[in-house]
Short mmCIF file of C-alpha atoms in Angstrom, two decimals:
data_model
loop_
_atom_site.label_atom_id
_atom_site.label_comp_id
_atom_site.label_asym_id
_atom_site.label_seq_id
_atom_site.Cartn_x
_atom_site.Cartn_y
_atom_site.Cartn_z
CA UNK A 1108 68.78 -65.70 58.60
CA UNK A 1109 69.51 -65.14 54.55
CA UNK A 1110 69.80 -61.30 55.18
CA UNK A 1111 71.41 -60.84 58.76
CA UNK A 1112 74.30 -58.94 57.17
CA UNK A 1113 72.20 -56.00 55.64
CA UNK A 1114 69.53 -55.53 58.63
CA UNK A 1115 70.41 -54.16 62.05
CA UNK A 1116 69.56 -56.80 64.77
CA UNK A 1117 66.97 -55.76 67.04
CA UNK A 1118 67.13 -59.24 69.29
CA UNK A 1119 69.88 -61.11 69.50
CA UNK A 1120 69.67 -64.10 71.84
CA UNK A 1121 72.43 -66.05 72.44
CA UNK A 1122 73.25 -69.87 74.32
CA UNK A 1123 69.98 -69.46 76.37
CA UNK A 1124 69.66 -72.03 78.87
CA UNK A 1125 66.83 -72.60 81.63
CA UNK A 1126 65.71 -75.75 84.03
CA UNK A 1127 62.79 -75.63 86.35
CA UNK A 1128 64.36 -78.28 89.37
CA UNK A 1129 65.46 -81.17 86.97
CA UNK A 1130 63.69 -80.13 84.02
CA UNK A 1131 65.55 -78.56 81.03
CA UNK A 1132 62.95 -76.25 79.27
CA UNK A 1133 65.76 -74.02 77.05
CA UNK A 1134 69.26 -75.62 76.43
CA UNK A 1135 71.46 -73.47 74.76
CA UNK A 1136 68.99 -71.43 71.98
CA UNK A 1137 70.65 -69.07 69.57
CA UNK A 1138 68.23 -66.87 67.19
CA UNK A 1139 68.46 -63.12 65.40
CA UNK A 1140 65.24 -60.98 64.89
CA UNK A 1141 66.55 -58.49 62.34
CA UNK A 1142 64.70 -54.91 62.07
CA UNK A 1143 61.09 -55.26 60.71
CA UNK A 1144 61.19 -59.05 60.84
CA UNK A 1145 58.75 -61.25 61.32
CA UNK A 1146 60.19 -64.51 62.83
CA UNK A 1147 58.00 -67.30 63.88
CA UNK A 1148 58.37 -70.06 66.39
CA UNK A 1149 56.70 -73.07 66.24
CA UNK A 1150 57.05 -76.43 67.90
CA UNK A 1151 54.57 -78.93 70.47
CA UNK A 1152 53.62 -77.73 73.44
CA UNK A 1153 56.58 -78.13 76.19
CA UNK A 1154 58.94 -77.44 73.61
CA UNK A 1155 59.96 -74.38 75.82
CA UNK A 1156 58.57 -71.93 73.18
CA UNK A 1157 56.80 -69.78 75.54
CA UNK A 1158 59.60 -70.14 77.95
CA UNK A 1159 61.99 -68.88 75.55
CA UNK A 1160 59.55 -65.53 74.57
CA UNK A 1161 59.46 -65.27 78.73
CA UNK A 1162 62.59 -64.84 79.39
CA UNK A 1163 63.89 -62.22 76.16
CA UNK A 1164 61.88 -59.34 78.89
CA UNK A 1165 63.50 -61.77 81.77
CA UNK A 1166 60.09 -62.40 83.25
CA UNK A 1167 61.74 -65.83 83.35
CA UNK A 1168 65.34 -65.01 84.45
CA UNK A 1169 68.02 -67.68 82.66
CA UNK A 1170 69.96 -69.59 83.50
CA UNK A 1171 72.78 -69.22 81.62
CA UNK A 1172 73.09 -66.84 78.07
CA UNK A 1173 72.52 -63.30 77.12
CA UNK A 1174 69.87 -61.46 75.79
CA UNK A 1175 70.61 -57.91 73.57
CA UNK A 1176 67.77 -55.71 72.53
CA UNK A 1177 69.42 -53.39 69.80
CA UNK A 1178 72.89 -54.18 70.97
CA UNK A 1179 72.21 -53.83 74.60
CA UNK A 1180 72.47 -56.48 77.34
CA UNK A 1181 68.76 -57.30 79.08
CA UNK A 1182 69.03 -58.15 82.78
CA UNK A 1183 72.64 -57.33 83.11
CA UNK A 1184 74.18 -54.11 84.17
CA UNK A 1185 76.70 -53.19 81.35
CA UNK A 1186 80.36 -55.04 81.37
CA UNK A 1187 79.91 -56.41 84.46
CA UNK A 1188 78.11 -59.58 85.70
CA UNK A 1189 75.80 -57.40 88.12
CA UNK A 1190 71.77 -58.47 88.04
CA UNK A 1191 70.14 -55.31 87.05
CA UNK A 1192 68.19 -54.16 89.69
CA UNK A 1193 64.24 -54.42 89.34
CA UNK A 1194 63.90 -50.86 88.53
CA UNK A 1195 66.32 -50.97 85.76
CA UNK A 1196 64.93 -54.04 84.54
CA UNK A 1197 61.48 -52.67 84.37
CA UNK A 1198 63.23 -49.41 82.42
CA UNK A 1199 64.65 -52.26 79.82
CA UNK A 1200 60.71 -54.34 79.85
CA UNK A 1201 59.39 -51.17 78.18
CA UNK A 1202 61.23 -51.37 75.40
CA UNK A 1203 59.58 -54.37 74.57
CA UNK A 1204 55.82 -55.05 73.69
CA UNK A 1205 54.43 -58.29 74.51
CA UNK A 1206 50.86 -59.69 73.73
CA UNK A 1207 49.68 -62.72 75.98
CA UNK A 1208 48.06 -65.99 75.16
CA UNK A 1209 44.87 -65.12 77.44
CA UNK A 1210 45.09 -61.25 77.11
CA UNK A 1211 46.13 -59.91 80.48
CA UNK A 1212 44.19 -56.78 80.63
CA UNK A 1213 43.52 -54.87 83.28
CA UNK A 1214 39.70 -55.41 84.06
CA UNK A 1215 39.32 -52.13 86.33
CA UNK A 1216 40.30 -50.36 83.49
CA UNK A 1217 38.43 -49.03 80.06
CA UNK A 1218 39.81 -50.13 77.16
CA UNK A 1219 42.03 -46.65 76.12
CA UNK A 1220 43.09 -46.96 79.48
CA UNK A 1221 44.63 -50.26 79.45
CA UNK A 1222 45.92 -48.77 76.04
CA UNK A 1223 47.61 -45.35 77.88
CA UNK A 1224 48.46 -46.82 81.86
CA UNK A 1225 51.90 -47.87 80.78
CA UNK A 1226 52.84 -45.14 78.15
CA UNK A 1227 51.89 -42.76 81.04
CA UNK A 1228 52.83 -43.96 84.33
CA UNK A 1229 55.97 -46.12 83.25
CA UNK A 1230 57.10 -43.98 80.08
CA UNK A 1231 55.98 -41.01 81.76
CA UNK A 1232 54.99 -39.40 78.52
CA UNK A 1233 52.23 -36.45 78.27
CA UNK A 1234 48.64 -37.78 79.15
CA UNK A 1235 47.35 -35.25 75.77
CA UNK A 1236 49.65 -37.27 73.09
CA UNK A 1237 49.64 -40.91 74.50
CA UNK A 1238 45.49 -40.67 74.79
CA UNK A 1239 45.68 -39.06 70.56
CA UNK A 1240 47.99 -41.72 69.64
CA UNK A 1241 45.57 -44.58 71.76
CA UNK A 1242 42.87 -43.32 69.44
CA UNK A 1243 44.76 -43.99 66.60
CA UNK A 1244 45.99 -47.45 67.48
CA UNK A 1245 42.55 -48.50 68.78
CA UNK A 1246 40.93 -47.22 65.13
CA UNK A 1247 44.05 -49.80 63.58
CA UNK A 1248 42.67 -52.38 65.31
CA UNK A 1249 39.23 -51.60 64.47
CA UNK A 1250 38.10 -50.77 68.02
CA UNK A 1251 37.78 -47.11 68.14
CA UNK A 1252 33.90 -47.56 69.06
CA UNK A 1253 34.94 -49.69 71.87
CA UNK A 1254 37.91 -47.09 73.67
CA UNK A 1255 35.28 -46.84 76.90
CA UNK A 1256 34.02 -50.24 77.03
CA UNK A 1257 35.25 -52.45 79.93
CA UNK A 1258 37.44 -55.51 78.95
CA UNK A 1259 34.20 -57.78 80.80
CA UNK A 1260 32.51 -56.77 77.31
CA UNK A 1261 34.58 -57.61 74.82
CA UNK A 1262 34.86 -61.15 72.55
CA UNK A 1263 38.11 -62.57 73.09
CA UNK A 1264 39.13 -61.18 69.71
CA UNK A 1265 38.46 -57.89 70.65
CA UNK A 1266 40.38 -58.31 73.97
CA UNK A 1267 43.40 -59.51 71.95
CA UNK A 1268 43.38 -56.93 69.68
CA UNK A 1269 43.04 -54.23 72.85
CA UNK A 1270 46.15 -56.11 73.87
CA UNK A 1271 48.16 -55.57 70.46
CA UNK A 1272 47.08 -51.79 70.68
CA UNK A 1273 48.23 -51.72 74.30
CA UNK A 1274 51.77 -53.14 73.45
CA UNK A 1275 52.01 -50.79 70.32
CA UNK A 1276 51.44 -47.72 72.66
CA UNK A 1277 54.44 -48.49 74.01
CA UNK A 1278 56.33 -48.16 71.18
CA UNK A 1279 58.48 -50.69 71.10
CA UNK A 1280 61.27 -51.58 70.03
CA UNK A 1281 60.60 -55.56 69.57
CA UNK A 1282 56.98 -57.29 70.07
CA UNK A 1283 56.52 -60.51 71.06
CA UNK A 1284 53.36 -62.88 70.69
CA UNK A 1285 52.63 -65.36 73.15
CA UNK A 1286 50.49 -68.20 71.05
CA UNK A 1287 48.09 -64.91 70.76
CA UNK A 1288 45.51 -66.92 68.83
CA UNK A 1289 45.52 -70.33 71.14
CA UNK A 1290 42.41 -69.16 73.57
CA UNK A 1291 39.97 -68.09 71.04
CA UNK A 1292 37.23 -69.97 69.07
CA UNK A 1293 37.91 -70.52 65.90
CA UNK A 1294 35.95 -67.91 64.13
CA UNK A 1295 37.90 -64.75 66.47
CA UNK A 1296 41.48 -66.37 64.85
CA UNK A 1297 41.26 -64.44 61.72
CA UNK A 1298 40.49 -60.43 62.97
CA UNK A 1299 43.53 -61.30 65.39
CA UNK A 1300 45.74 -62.60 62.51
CA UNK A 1301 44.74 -59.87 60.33
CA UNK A 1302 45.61 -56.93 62.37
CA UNK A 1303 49.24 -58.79 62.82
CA UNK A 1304 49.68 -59.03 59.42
CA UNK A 1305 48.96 -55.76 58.77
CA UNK A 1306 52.17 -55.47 61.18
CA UNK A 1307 54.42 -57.21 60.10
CA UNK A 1308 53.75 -55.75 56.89
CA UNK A 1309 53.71 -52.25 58.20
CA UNK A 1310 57.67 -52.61 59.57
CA UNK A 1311 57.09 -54.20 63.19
CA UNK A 1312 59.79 -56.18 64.26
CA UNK A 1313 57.91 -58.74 65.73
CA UNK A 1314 58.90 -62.51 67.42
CA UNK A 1315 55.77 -64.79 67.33
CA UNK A 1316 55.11 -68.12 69.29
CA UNK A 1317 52.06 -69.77 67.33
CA UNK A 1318 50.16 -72.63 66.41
CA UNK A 1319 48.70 -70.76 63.47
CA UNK A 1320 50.73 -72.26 60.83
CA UNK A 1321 49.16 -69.70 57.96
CA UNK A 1322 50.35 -67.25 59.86
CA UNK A 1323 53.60 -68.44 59.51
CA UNK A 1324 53.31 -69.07 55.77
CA UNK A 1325 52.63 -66.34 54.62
CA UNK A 1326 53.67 -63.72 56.83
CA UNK A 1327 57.07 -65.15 58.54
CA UNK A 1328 60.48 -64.04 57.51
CA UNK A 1329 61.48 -67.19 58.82
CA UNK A 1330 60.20 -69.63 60.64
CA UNK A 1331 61.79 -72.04 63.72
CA UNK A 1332 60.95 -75.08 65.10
CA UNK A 1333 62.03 -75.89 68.33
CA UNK A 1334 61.44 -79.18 70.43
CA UNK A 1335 62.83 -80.52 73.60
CA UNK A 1336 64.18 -76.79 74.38
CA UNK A 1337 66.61 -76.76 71.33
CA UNK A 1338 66.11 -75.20 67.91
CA UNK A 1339 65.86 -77.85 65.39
CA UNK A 1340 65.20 -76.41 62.56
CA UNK A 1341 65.50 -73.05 60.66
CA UNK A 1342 64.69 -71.69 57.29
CA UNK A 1343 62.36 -69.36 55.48
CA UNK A 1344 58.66 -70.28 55.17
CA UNK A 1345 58.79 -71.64 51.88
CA UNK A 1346 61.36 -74.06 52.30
CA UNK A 1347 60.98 -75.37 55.47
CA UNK A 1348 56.44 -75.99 54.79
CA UNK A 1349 57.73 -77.87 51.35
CA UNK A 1350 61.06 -79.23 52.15
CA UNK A 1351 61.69 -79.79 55.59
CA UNK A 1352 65.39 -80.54 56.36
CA UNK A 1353 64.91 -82.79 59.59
CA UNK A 1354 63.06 -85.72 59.94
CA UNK A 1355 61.51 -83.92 63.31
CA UNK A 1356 60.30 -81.08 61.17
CA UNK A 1357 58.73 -83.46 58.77
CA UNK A 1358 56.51 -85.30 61.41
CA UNK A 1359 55.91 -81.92 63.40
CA UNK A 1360 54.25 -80.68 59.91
CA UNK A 1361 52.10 -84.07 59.39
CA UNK A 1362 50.50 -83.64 62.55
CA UNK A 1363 49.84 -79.83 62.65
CA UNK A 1364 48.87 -78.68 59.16
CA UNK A 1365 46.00 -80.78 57.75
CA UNK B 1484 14.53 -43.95 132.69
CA UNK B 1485 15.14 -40.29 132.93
CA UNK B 1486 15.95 -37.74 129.94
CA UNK B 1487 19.25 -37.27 131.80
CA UNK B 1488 20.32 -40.93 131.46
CA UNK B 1489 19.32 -40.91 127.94
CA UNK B 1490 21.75 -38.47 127.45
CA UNK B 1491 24.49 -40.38 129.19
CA UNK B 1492 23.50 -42.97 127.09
CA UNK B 1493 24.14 -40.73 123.75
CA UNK B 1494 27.44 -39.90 125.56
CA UNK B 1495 28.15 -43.44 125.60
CA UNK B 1496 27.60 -44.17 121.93
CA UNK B 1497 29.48 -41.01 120.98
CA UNK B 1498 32.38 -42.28 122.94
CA UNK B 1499 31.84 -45.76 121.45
CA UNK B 1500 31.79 -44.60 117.69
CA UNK B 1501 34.91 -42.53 118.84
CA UNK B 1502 37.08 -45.08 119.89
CA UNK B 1503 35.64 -47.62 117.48
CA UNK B 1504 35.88 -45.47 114.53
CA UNK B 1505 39.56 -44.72 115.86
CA UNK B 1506 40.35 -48.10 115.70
CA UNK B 1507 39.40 -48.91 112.71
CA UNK B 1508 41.09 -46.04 110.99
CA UNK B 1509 44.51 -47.13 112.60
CA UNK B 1510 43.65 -51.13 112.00
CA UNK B 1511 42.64 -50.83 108.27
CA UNK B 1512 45.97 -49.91 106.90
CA UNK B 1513 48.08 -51.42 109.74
CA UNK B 1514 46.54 -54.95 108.31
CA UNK B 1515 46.80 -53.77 104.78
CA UNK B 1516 50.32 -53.34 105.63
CA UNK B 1517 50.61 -56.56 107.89
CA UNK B 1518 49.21 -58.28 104.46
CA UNK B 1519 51.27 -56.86 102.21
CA UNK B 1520 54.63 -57.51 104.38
CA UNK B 1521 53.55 -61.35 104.42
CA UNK B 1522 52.73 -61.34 100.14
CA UNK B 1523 55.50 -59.69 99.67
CA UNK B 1524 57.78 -62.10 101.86
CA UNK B 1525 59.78 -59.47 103.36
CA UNK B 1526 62.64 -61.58 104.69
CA UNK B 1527 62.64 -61.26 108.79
CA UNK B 1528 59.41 -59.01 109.02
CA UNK B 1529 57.03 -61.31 107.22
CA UNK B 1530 57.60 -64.34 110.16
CA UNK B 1531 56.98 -61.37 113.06
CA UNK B 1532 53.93 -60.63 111.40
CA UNK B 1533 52.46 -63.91 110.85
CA UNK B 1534 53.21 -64.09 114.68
CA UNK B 1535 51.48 -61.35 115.34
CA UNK B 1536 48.51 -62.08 113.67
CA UNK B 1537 48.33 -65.62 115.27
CA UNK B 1538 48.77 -64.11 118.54
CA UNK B 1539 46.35 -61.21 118.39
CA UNK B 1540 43.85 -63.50 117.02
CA UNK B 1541 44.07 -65.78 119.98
CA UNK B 1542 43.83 -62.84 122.67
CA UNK B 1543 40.58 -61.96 123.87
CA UNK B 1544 40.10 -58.19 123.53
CA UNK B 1545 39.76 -57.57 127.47
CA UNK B 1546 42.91 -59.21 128.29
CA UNK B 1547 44.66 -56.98 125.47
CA UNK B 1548 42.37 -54.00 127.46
CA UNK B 1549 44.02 -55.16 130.21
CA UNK B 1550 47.44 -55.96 129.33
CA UNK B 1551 47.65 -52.48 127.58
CA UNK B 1552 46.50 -50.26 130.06
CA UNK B 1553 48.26 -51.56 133.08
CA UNK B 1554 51.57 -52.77 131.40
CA UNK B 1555 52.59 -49.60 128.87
CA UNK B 1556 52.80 -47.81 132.28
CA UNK B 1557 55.25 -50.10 133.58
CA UNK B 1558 57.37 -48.83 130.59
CA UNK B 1559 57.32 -45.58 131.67
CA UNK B 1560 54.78 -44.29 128.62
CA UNK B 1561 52.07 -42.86 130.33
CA UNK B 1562 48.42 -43.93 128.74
CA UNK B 1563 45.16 -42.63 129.29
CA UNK B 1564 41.67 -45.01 129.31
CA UNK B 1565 40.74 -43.72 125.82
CA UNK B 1566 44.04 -44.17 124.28
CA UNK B 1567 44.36 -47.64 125.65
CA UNK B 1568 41.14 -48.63 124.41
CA UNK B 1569 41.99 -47.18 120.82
CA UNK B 1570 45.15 -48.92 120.83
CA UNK B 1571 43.19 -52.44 122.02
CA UNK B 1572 40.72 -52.15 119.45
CA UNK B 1573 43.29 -51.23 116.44
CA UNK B 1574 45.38 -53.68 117.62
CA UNK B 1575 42.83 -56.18 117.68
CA UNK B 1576 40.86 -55.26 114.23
CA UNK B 1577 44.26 -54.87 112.41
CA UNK B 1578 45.26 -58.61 112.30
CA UNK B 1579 41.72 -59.07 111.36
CA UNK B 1580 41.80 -57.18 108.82
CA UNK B 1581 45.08 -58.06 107.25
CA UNK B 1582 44.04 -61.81 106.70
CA UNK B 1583 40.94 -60.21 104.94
CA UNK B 1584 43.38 -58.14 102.73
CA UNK B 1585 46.04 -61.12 102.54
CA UNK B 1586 43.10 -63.21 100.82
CA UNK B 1587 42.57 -60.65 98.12
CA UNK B 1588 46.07 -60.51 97.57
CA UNK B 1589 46.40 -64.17 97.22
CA UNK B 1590 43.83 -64.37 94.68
CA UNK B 1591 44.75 -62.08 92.60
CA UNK B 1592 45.04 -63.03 88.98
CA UNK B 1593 48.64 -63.55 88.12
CA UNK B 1594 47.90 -63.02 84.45
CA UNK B 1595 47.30 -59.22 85.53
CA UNK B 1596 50.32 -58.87 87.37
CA UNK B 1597 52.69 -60.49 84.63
CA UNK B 1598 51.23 -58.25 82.08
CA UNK B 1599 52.07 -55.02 84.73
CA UNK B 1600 55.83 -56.40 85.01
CA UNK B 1601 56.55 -56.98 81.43
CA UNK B 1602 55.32 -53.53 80.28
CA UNK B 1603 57.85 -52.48 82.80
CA UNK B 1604 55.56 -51.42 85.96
CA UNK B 1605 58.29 -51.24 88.88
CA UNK B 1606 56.01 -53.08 92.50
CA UNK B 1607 55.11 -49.65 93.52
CA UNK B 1608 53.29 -49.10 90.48
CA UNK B 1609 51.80 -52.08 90.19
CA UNK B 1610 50.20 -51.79 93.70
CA UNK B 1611 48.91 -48.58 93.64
CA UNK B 1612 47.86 -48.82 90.19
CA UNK B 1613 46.79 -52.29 88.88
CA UNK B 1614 46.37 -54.32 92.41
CA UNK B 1615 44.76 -51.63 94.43
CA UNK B 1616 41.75 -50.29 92.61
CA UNK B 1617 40.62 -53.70 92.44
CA UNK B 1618 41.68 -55.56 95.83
CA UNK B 1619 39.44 -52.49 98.18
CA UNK B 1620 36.63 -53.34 96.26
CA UNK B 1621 36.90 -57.18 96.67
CA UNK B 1622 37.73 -56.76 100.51
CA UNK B 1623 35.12 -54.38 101.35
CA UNK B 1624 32.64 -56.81 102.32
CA UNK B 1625 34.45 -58.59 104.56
CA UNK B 1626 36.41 -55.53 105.80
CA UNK B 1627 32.85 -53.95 106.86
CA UNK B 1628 31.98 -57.11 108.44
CA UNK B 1629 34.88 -56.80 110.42
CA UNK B 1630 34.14 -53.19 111.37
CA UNK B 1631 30.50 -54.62 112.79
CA UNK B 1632 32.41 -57.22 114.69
CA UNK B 1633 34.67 -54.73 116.30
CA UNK B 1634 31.82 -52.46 117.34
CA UNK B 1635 30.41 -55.31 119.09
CA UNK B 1636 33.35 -56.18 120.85
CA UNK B 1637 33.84 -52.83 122.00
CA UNK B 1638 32.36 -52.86 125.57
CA UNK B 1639 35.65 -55.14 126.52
CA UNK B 1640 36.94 -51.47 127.41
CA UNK B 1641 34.50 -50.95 129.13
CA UNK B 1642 37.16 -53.04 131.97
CA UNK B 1643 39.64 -49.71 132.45
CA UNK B 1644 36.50 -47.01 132.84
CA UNK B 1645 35.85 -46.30 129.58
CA UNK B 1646 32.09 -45.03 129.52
CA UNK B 1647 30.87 -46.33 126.17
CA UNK B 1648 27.18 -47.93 125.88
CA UNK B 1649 27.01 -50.63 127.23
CA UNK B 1650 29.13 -49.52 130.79
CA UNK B 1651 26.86 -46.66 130.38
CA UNK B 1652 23.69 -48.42 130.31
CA UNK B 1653 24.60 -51.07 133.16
CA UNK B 1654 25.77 -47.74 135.14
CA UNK B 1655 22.05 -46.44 134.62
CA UNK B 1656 20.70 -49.94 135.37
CA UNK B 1657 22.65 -50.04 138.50
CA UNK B 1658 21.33 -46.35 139.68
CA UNK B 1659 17.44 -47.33 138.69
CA UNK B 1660 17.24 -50.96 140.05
CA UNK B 1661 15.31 -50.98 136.06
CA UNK B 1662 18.14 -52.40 133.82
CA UNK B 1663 15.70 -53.31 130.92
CA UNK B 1664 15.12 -50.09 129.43
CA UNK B 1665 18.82 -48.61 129.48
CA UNK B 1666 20.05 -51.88 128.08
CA UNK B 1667 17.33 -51.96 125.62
CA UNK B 1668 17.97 -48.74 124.45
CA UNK B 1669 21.77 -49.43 124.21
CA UNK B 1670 20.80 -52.68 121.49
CA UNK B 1671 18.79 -49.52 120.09
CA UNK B 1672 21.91 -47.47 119.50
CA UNK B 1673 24.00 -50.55 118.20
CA UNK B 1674 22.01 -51.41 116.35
CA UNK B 1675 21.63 -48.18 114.57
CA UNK B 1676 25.56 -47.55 114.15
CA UNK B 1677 25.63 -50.92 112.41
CA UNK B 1678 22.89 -49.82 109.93
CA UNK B 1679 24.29 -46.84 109.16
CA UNK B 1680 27.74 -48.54 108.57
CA UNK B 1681 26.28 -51.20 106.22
CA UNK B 1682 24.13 -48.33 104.71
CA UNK B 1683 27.62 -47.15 104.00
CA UNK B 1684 29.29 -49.88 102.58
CA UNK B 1685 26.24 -50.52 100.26
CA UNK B 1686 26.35 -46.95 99.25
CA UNK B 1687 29.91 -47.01 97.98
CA UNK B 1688 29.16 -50.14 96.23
CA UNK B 1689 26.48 -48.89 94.03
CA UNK B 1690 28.43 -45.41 93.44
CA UNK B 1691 32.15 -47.01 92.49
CA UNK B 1692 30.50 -50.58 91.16
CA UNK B 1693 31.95 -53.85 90.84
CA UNK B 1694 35.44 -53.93 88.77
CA UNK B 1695 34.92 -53.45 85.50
CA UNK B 1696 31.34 -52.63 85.41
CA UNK B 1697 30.03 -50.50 82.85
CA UNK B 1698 30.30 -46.61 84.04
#
């Protein structure tokens, strides 16, 4: 990271390790997300990318390493080695948005009111405020004819960007993107990539698994590759799409930008 | 068949919706929470409840009758006809019921449920709030279908005295050496609870819709 020293750190993840049985998915990944960063990660699939994103909010609990969110431990009471308890975990998930691969909305629910269930009954904040603020976000997104529509009617662009609006509501401190442009055709890609440009641009701190290598061009901060559950290769966009360091970044960029 | 009998008759569908409806009340959420317990894999309930289940599957409703009415006396509890026969029937529909409601739960998208735990929705929540609205309306069906079955196993209380239809209408049989028209009558009056119950079920479908229907 070439300016770690003047931002604050928002995520700070440190020697994360995690094996399903034998399998070693994450071993031993260090990164920074600084304040209004955008930081990409790339790498083939089984690289442990999504793993990695899965267990910052500890819906993947690690094996070994730490997690801080603005200087404060995830999933582990403070000072001690106590588990946090599922309650306070959940407390510590809302301060973090996340944005899924194949949407995750509620179906029973409209789309303002996937937008305001968490903001209301986990934040607990007043139903008058989080519904104005919905309407904003959902006009951001260029949705706001759609805030009653069911989910069931919606292209899969419009579902994703329902599910950016519904992690903004919350807020939060960090977002992170789940290869949010993997399950749609080809012609949805660019009103999702648009509206996360527009925040990145607009301040969000946000950590994004992705295929979309224009994306990371042009929008990233900086971009890492993992493979085999290790980092192994970091650098700003520029560098590493021109000059590649590693011999693994070199053939990872032959095969996926054409 | 006299006007009189008739009457008993009514008596004996009143007493039948009664202890039916009873039932079903009680069984509904005892198998909800006989599901739930086994999703959940509450450690040392969960295996007494799959136990349950198995057995009260497996035990024809007159022997439960039976073995309800005669043996809670032997534990000094005393129990009356009707409440035995509620008990039998809840009993009964309950484990039913909760591998209706376990199914639901099982299929329930886990792509839903992730999305309610990372914005930070404690199990509670995400029950009551995400799961629920949408698992009643998938179970209904078969929960309904359920309820019809139970009705129609009903008369197995008819064993400890209980006076619903069908004891009523052999009773009137018995009395007019004519047991056609009493028992004909009582298909009459099952046959009409059952309609009015699936008239029911279709009526909430149409007014709260499938999930995610268009209001």
């Amino acid at each position: 990271m070439t300016d770690s020293e003047t931002t604050e750190t928002v995520l700070d993840i440190r020697g994360l390790t995690k094996s399903f049985g034998s399998n070693v998915v994450l071993d031993g990944v260090s990164l920074k997300v600084g304040k209004a960063q955008t930081v990409c990660l790339l790498g083939p699939s089984g690289s442990g990318k999504s793993t990695l994103l899965r267990c910052v909010n500890w819906l993947e609990k690690p094996d070994q390493g730490s997690v801080y969110l603005s200087g404060r431990r995830i999933g582990v009471r403070e000072g001690g080695h106590m588990a946090m308890s599922n309650a306070e975990l959940a407390r510590e998930r809302a301060r973090i948005g996340m944005v899924f691969q194949h949407f995750n909305l509620w179906p029973h629910l409209s789309v303002i009111q996937n937008i305001v269930e968490a903001p209301i009954h986990v934040q607990r904040r007043a139903k008058d405020e989080v519904m104005a603020e919905a309407e904003i976000l959902l006009d951001r997104v260029g949705l706001a004819a759609k805030k009653d529509d069911f989910p069931s009617r919606l292209s899969g662009g419009q579902k994703q960007r329902v599910g950016i609006a519904r992690a903004l509501a919350m807020k939060p401190e960090l977002l992170l993107f789940d290869e949010p442009t993997s399950a749609l055709d080809p012609e949805l890609v660019g009103e999702v990539v648009a509206v996360m440009k527009k925040l990145a641009e607009g301040g969000s701190t946000m950590l994004v698994v992705t295929h979309e290598m224009s994306f990371a061009r042009e929008t990233a901060d900086e971009v890492i590759l993992m493979d085999g559950g290790r980092i192994v290769e970091t650098g700003a966009p520029g560098a590493f799409f021109k000059n590649p360091k590693t011999e693994r970044a070199r053939q990872f960029l032959q095969r996926y930008v054409s | 068949m006299t006007w009189n009998a008739f009457l008993s008759l009514l008596d004996g569908a009143g007493l039948t919706l009664l202890i039916s409806g009873a039932g079903i009340l009680i069984g509904v959420p005892l198998g909800f929470a006989l599901a739930l317990i086994r999703w959940a894999r509450v450690p040392v309930l969960a295996p007494i409840a799959a136990v349950y289940v198995s057995l009260l599957r497996s035990t024809p409703a007159v022997t439960l009758c039976l073995l309800i009415f005669f043996a809670v006396p032997t534990l000094g509890i005393e129990i009356g006809a009707w409440t035995a026969g509620i008990l039998t029937l809840a009993l009964v529909t309950a484990a039913f019921n909760s591998e209706i409601w376990r199914a639901g739960l099982l299929n329930f998208p886990a792509d839903q449920l992730e999305a309610a735990r990372a914005f930070g929705m404690p199990a509670g929540l995400r029950l009551r709030r995400i799961i629920f609205p949408q698992l009643w309306r998938v179970s209904l069906p078969g929960l309904v279908n359920e309820a019809t079955l139970l009705i129609k196993a009903s008369p197995a209380i008819a064993v400890i005295g209980v006076a619903e239809i069908t004891r009523a209408a052999t009773r009137i049989g018995a009395q007019t050496y004519e047991p056609l028209p009493p028992m004909l009558a009582a298909t009459g009056l099952y046959v009409a609870i059952i309609l009015v119950l699936v008239g029911l079920q279709r009526f909430v479908e149409k007014r709260y819709g499938r999930i995610g229907a268009q209001a």
